[in-house]
Coordinates of C-alpha atoms and ligand atoms in Angstrom, one line a residue:
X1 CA 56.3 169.4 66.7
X2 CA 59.4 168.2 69.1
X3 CA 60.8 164.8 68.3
X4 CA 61.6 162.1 70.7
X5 CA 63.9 160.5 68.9
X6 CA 66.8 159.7 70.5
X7 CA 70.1 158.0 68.5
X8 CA 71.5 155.1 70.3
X9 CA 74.6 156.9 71.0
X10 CA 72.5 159.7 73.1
X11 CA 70.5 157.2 75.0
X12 CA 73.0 156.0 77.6
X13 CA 73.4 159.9 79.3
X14 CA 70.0 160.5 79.2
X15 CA 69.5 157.5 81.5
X16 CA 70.8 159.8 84.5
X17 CA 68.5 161.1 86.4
X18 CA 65.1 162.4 84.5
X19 CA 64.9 160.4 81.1
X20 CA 63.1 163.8 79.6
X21 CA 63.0 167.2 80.1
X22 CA 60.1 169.0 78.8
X23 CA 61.6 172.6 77.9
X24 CA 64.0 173.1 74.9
X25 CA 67.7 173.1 76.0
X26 CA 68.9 175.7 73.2
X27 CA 72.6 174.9 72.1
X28 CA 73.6 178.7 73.1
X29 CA 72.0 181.8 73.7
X30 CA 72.6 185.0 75.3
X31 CA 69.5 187.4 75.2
X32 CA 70.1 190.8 75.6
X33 CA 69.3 191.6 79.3
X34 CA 67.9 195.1 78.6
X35 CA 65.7 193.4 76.2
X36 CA 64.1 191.7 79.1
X37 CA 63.5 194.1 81.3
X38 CA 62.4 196.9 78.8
X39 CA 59.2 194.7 78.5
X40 CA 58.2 195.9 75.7
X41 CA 57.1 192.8 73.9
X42 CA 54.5 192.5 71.3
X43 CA 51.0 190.6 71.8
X44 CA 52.4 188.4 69.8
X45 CA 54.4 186.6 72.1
X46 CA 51.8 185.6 74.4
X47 CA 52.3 182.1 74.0
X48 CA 55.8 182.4 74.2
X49 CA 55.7 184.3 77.7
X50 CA 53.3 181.5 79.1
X51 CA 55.5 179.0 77.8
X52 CA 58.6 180.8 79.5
X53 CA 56.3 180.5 82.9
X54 CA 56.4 177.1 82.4
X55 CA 59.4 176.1 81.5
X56 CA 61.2 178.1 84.1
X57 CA 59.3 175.6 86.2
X58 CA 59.7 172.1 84.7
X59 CA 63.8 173.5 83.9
X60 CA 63.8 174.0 88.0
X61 CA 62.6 170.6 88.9
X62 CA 65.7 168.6 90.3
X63 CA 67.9 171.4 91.5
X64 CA 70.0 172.8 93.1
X65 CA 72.7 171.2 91.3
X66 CA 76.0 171.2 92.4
X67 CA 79.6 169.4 91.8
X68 CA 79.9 168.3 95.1
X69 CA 76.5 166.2 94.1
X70 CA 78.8 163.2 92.4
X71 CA 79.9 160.0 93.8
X72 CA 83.4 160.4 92.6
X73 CA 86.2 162.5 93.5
X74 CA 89.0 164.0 91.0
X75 CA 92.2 163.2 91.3
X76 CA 93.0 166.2 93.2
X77 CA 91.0 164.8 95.8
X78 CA 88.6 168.1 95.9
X79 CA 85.1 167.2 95.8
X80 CA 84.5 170.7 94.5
X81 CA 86.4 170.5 91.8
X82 CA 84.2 169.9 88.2
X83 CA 84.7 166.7 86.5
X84 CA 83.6 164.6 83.4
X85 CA 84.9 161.8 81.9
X86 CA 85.9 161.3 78.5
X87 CA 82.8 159.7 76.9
X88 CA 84.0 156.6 74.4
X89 CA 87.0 155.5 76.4
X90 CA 87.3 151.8 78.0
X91 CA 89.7 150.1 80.7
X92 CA 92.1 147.1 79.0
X93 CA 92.8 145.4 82.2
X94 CA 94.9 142.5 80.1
X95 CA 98.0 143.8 81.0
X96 CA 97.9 144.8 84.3
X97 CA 99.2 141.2 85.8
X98 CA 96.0 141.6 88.7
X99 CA 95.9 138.7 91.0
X100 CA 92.8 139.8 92.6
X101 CA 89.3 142.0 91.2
X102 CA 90.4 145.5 91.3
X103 CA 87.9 147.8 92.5
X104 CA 86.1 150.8 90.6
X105 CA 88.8 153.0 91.5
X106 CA 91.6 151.2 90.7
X107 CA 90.5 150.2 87.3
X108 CA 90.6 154.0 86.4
X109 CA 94.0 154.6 87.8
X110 CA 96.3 151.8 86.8
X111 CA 94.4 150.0 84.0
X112 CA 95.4 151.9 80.1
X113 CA 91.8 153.0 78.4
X114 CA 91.1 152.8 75.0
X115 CA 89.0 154.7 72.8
X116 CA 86.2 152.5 71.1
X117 CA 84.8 155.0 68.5
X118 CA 81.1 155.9 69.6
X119 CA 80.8 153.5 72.3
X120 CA 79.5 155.0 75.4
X121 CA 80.7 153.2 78.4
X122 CA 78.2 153.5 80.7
X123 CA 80.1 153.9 84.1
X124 CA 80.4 157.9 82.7
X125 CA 76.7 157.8 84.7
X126 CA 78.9 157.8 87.8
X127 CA 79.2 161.8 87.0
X128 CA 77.2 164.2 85.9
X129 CA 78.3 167.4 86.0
X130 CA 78.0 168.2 82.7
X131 CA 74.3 167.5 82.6
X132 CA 73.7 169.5 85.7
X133 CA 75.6 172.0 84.2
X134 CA 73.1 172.3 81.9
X135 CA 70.0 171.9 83.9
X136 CA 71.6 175.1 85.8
X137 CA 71.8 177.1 83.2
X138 CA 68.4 176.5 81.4
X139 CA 66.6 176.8 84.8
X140 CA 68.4 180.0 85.5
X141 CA 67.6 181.6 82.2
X142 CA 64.1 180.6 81.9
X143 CA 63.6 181.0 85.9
X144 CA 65.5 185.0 85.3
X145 CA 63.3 185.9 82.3
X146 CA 60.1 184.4 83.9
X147 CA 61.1 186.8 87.0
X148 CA 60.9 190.0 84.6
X149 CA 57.9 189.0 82.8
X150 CA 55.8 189.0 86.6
X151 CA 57.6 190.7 89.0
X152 CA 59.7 193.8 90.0
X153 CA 61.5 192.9 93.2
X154 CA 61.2 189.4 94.2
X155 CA 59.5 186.0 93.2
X156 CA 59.5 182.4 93.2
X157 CA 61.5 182.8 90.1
X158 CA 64.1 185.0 91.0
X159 CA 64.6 183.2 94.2
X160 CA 64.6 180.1 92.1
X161 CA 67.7 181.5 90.2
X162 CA 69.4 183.0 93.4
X163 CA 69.8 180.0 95.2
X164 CA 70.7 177.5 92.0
X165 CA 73.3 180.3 91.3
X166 CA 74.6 180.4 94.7
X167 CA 74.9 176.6 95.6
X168 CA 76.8 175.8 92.3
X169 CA 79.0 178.8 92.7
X170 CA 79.4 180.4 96.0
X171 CA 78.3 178.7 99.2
X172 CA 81.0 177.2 101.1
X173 CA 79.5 173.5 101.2
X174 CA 78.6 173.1 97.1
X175 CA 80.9 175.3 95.5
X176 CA 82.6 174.6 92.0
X177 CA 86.7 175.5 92.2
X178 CA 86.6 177.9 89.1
X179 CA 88.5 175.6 87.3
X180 CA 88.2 172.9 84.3
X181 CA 91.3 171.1 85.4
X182 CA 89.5 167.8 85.1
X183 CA 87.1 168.3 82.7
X184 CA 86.4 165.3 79.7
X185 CA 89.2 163.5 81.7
X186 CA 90.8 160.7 79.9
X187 CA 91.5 157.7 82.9
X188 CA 94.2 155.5 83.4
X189 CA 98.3 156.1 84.2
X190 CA 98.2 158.1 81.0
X191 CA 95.0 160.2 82.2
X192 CA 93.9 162.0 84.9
X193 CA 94.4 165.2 83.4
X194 CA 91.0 166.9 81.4
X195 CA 91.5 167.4 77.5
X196 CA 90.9 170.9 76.2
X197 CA 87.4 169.5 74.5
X198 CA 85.8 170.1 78.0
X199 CA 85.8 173.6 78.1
X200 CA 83.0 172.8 75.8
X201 CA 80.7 171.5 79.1
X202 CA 80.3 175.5 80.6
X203 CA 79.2 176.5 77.4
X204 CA 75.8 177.3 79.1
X205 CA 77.9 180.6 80.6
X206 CA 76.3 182.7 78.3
X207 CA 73.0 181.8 79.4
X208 CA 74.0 182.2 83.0
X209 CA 75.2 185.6 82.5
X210 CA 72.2 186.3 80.9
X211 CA 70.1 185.3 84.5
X212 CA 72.6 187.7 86.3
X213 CA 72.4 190.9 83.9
X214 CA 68.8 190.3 84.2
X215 CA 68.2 190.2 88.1
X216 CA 70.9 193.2 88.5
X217 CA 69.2 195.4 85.6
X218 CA 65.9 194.6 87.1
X219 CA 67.2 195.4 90.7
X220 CA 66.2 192.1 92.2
X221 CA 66.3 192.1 96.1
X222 CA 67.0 188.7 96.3
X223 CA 70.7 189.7 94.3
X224 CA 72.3 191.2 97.4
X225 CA 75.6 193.5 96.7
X226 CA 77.1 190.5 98.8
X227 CA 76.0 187.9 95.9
X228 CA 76.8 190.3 93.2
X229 CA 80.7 191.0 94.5
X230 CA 81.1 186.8 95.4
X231 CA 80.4 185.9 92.3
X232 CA 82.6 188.8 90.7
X233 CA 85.1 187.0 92.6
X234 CA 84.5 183.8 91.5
X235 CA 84.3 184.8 87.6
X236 CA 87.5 187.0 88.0
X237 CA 89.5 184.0 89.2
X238 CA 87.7 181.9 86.5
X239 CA 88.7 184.3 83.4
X240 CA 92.0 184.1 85.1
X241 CA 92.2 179.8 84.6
X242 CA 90.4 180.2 80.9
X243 CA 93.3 182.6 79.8
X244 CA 96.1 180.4 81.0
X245 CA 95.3 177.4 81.4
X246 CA 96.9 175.3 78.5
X247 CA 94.0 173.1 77.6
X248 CA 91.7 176.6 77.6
X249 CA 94.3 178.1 75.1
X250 CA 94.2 174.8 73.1
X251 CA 90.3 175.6 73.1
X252 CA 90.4 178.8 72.0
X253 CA 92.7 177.9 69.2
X254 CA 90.1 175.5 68.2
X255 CA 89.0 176.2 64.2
X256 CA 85.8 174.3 65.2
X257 CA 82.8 174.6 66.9
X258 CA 85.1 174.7 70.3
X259 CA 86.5 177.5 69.4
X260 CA 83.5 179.2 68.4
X261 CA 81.5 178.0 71.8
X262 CA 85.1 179.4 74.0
X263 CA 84.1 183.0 73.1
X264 CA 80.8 182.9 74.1
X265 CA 81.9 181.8 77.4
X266 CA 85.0 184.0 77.6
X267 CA 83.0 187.1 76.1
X268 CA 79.8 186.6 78.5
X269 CA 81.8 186.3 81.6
X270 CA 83.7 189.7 81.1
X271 CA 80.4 191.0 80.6
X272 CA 79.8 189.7 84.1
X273 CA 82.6 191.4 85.7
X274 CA 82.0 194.8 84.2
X275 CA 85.0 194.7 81.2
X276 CA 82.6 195.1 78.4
X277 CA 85.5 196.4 76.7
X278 CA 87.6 193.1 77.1
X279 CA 84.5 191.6 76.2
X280 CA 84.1 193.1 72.9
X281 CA 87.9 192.2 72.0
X282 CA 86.9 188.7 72.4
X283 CA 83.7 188.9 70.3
X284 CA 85.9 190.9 67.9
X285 CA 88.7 188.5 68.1
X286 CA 86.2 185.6 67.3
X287 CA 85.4 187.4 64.0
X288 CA 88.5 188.0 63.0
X289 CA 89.8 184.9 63.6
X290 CA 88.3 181.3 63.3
X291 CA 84.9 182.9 62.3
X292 CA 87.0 184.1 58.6
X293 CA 87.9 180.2 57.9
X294 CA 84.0 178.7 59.2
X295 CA 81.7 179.5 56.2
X296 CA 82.3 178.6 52.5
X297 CA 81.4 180.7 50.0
X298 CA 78.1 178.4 49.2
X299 CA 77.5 178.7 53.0
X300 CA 78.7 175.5 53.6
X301 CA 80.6 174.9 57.6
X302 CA 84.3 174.4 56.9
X303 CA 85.4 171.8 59.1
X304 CA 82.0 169.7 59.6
X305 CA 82.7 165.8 58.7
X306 CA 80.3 163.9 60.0
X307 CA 77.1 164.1 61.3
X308 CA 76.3 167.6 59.2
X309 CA 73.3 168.1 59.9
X310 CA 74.0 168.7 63.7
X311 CA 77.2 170.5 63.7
X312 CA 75.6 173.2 61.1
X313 CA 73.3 173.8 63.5
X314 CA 75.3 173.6 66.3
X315 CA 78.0 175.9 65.7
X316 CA 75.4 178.6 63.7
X317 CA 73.9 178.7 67.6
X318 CA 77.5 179.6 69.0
X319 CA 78.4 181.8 66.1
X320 CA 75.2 183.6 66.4
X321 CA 75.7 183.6 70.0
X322 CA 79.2 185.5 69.6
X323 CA 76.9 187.9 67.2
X324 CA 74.3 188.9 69.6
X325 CA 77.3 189.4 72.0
X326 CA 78.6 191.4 70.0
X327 CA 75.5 193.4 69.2
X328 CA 74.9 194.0 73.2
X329 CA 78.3 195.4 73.6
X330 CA 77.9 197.9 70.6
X331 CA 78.9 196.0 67.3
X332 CA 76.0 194.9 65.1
X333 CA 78.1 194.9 62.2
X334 CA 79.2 191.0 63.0
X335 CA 76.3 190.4 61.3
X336 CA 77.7 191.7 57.8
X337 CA 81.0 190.5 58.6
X338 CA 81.6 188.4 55.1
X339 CA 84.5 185.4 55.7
X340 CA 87.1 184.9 53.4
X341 CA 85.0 182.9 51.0
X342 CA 82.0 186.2 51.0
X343 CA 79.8 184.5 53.5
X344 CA 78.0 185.9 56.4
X345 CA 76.3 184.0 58.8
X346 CA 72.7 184.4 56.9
X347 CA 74.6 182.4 54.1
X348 CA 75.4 179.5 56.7
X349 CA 71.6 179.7 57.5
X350 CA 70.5 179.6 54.3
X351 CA 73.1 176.9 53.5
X352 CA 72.3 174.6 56.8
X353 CA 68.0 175.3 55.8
X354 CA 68.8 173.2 52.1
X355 CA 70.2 169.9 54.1
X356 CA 67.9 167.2 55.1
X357 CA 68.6 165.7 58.9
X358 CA 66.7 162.3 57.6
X359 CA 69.2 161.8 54.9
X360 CA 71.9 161.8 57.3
X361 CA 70.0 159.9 60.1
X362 CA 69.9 162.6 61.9
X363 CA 66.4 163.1 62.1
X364 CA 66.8 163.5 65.9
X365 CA 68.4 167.0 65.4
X366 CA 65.9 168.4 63.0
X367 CA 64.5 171.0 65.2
X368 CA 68.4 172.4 66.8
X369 CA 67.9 174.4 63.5
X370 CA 64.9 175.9 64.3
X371 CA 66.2 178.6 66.7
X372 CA 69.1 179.8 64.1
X373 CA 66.4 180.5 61.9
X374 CA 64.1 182.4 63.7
X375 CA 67.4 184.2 65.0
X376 CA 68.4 185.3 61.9
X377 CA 65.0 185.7 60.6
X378 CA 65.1 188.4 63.3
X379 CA 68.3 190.2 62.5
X380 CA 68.1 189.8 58.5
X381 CA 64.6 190.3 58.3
X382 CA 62.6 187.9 55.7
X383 CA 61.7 190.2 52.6
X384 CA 60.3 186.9 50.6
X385 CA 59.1 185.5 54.1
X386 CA 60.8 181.9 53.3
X387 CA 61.9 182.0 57.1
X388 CA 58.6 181.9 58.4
X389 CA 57.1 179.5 55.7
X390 CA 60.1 177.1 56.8
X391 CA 59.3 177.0 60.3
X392 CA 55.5 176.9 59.9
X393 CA 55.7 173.8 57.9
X394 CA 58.7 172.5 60.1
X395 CA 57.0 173.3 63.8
X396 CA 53.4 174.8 62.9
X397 CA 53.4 175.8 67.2
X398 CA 56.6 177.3 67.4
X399 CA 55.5 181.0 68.2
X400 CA 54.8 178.8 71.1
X401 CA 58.3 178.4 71.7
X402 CA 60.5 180.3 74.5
X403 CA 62.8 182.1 71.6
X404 CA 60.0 183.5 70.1
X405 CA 59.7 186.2 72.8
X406 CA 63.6 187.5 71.9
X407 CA 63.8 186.6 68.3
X408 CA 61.1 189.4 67.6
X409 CA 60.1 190.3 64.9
X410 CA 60.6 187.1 63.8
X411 CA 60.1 187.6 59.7
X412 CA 60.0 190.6 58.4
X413 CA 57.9 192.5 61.0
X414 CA 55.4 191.8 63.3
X415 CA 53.2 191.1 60.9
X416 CA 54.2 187.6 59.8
X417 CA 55.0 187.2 63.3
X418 CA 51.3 187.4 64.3
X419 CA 50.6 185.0 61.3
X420 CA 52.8 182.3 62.8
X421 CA 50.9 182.4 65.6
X422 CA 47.6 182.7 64.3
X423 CA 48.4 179.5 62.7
X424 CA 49.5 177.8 66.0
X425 CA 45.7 178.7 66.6
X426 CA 46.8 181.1 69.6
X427 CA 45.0 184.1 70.4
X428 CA 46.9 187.6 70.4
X429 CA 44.2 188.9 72.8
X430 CA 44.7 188.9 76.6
X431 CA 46.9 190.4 79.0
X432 CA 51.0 190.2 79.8
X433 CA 51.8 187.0 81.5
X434 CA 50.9 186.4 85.3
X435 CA 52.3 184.4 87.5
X436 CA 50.6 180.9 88.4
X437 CA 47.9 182.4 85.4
X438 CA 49.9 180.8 81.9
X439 CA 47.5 181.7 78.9
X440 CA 46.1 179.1 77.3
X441 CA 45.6 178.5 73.3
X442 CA 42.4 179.0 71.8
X443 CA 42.2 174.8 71.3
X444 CA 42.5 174.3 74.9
X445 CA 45.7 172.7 74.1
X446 CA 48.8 173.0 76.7
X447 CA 51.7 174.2 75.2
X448 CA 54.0 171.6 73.5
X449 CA 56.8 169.8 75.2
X450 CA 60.3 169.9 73.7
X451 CA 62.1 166.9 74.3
X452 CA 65.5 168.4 73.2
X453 CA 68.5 165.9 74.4
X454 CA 70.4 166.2 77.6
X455 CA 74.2 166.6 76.8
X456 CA 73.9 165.6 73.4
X457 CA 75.9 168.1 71.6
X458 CA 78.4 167.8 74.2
X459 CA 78.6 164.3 73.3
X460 CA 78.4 164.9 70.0
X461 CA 81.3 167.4 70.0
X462 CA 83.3 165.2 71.5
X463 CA 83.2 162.6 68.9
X464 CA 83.1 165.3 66.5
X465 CA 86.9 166.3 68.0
X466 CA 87.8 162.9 67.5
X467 CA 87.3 162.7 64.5
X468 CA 89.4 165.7 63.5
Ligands
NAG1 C1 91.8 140.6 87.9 O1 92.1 139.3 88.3 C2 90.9 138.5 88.6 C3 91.4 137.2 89.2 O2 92.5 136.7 88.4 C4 90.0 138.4 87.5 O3 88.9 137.6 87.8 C5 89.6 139.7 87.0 O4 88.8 139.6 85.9 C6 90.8 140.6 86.7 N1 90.5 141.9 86.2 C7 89.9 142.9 87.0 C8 89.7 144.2 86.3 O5 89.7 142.8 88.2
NAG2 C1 75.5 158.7 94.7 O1 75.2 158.0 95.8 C2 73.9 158.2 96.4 C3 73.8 157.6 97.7 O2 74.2 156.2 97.6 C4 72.9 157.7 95.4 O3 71.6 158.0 95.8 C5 73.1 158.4 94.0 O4 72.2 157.9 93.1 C6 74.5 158.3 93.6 N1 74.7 159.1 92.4 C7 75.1 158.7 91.2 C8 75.2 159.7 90.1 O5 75.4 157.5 91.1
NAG3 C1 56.2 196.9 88.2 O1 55.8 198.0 89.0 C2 54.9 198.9 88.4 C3 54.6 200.0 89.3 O2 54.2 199.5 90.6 C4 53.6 198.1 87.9 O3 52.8 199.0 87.2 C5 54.1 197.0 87.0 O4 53.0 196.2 86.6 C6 55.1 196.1 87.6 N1 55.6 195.2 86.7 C7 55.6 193.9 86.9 C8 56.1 193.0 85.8 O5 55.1 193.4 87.9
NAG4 C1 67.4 199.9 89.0 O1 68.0 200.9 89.8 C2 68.7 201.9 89.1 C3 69.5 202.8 90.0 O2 68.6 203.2 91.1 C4 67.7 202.7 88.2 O3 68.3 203.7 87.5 C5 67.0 201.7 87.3 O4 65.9 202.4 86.6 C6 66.3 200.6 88.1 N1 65.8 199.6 87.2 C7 64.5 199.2 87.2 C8 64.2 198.2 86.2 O5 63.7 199.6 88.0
NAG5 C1 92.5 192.7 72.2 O1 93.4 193.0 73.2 C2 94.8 192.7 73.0 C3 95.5 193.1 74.2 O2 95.3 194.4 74.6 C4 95.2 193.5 71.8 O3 96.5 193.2 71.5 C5 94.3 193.1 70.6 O4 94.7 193.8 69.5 C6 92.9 193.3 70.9 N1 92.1 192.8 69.8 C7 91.0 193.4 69.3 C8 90.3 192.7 68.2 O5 90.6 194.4 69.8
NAG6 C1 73.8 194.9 57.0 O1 73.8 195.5 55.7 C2 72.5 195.8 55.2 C3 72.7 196.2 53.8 O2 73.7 197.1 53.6 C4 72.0 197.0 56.1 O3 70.7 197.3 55.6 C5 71.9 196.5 57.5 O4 71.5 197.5 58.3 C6 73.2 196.0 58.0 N1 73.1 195.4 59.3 C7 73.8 195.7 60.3 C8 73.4 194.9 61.6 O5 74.7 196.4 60.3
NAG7 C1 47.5 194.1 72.9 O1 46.3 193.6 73.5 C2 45.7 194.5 74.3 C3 44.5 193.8 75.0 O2 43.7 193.1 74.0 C4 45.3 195.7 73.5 O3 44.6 196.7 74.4 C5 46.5 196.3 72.9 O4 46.1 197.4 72.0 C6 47.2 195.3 72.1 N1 48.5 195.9 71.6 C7 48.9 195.8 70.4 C8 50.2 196.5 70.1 O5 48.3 195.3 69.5

């Protein structure tokens, strides 16, 4: 079952817009297009087609998103041009020498800002690119993968995807510059310049690729050649800014999370442009690099401080997210790639499985681990089936769950797979999923609603780097 739990530092973001989103907002992902349009799933995953059906609806509501949506302008003065705000950071006006109120605007040019560890200031409201960011890419990954399930040409779903794609990317009006110039921006005469941390809010790349390679492999009308050879354009000149730009390179040198969650954007976005080859040198790069330092040899996350429970999770989604990036452009062997300490990521699993979120207060985050298990529970296989005991006891419905379609089969073979699901007390029999037809459970009971937090792991990064 999904918590609604929310930690007093999450609540303040989720007050923009919808307070709730009822679809899982996985921390990473990038599913393996051909995957998806193979079909060949299992009758096992029912439940997790029809819940795909439905979240690629509830993930649409609200969009089109678009920068060009927020009140505020960046200090270029381009309304197209992406911008957040650094999170915890507060205007001291005291030594300004005012002599009247200074407006909105002027406060975050001339007055210094502080950091005030873990205090949101609310006016970050003002903007939210990030969260729309977000919103885009779930609703373009469930919205793509409901489009396969149904259809071979054209649906509500792939049309869905085409226009969300094209009014944050490509048409004239909405665009985004393909830039992060302004991105976690700190304010004030010492600001308004983004820190290297905000790289960190397009994570949701890979899962945008993901929408792409699947309406191209499926040859969806509604992706013209026109589309396809814009937003080539637009990704070329984005890899471009990612490569040189200093707070990108800062990113990439990240031994964190960061730098774990800049190759799954860099990797997925070559993918996009055709250089699977440049793509696999970042993947391979990645686990050569930071990924040797990130797993102690009891499985235990290097460089995780505070709140553990999260940031195991958390960068086990990115890490594995580089792995099955990996795995689609040839190299499965990431996933026996030991670190210097002997540990591959199934260690960092097994390590992140043993720690208890309610001992850390951090019962908010229990299920972000969920998906990492099934994941690996899929690649590893689960000889003594303790992968699919843990996340029957932990979630009894999650065959119900949109990653159980992908991370197939889940425990050591089809088999177990079908047991979690009989014990979600859904039925195996039936038909592949049809549009505006979602299968129903045996109990008559509508699939469960994740109420996974909007933007907070990119909230919780942040503090995270502040804390380093
Ligand atoms: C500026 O000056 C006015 C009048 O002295 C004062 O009321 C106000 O609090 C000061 N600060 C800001 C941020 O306007
Ligand atoms: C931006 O302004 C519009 C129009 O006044 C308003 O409806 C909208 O809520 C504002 N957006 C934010 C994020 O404040
Ligand atoms: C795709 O087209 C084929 C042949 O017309 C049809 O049998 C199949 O059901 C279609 N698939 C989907 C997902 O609609
Ligand atoms: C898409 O078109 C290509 C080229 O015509 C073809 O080889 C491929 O099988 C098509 N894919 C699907 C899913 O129909
Ligand atoms: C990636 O490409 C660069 C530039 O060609 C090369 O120097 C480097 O060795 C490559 N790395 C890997 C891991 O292939
Ligand atoms: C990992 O190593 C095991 C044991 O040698 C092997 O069975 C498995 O196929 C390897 N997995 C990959 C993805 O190479
Ligand atoms: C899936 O269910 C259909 C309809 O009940 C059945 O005909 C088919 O044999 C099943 N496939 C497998 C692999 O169990």
């Amino acid at each position: 079952m999904r918590s609604s739990l929310f930690s007093s530092i999450l609540l303040p973001l989720l007050i923009v817009g919808d307070l709730v989103q009822a679809y899982s907002s996985y921390a990473n992902d990038f599913v393996d297009p051909n995957f998806v349009v193979a079909g060949k799933f299992g009758n096992n995953t029912l439940a997790a087609q029809a819940t795909i059906l439905q979240w690629a609806e509830d993930s649409a509501t609200g969009g089109p998103w678009s920068v060009t949506q927020k009140n505020v302008t960046a200090p270029s003065g381009d309304i197209h041009d992406y911008m957040s705000w650094a999170p915890y950071w507060w205007p001291d006006c005291s030594s300004v020498g005012n002599t009247t109120e200074l407006t909105p605007e002027q406060i975050w040019t001339t007055c210094p800002y502080v950091s005030r560890d873990g205090k949101f200031n609310p006016d970050g409201r003002l903007i939210n690119d990030v969260g729309n960011f977000q919103s885009l890419s779930d609703a373009v990954l469930y919205n793509s993968i409901a489009f396969a399930l149904t259809s071979n040409s054209s649906s509500s779903y792939s049309q869905t995807t085409v226009n969300y794609i094209k009014t944050w990317f490509l048409d004239d009006a909405t665009k985004m510059n393909p830039n992060l110039n302004y991105a976690q921006m700190e304010r004030g005469p010492d600001g308004q310049i983004g820190s290297h941390t905000g790289i960190l809010d397009l994570k949701g790349m890979a899962k945008v690729v993901t929408a792409i390679e699947i309406l191209r492999k499926t040859n969806c009308t509604d992706w013209t050649s026109d589309l396809d050879n814009e937003m080539n354009t637009w990704t070329t000149q984005y890899i471009a800014w990612l490569e040189s730009a200093t707070i990108s390179l800062e990113e990439e040198a990240a031994p964190n999370n960061h730098g774990t969650f800049w190759y799954n954007q860099v990797a997925a976005l070559k993918i996009l442009v055709g250089d699977n080859a440049g793509a696999l040198n970042v993947t391979t790069t990645y686990f050569a690099t930071q990924y040797m330092s990130q797993i102690t040899s009891t499985g235990e996350q290097a460089t995780v401080r505070t709140r553990p429970y999260h940031y195991h999770a958390y960068n086990l989604a990115a890490m594995i997210t580089n792995a099955r990036l990996s795995t689609y452009l040839g190299d499965a062997s990431v996933w026996n790639k030991t670190t210097n300490e002997g540990s591959t990521i199934k260690t960092a699993l097994d390590f992140a499985m043993t720690l208890n979120a309610a001992a850390t207060g951090e019962a908010a985050y229990a299920d972000e681990l969920y998906p990492n298990i099934a994941a690996v529970g899929a690649v590893y296989g689960d000889p003594d089936g303790k992968y699919a005991a843990f996340l029957l006891n932990a979630d009894p419905t999650y065959a119900e769950e949109a990653d159980f379609l992908w991370d197939q089969p889940l425990a050591g073979g089809e088999a177990e797979s079908t047991a979690l699901l009989h014990a979600s007390g859904t039925s195996t029999a039936g038909a592949k999923a049809t549009p505006g037809a979602a299968i129903t459970n045996n109990n008559g009971a509508e699939f469960h609603s994740a109420n996974w937090v909007l933007g907070a792991c990119v909230l919780a990064s942040l503090q995270y780097a502040f804390l380093l």
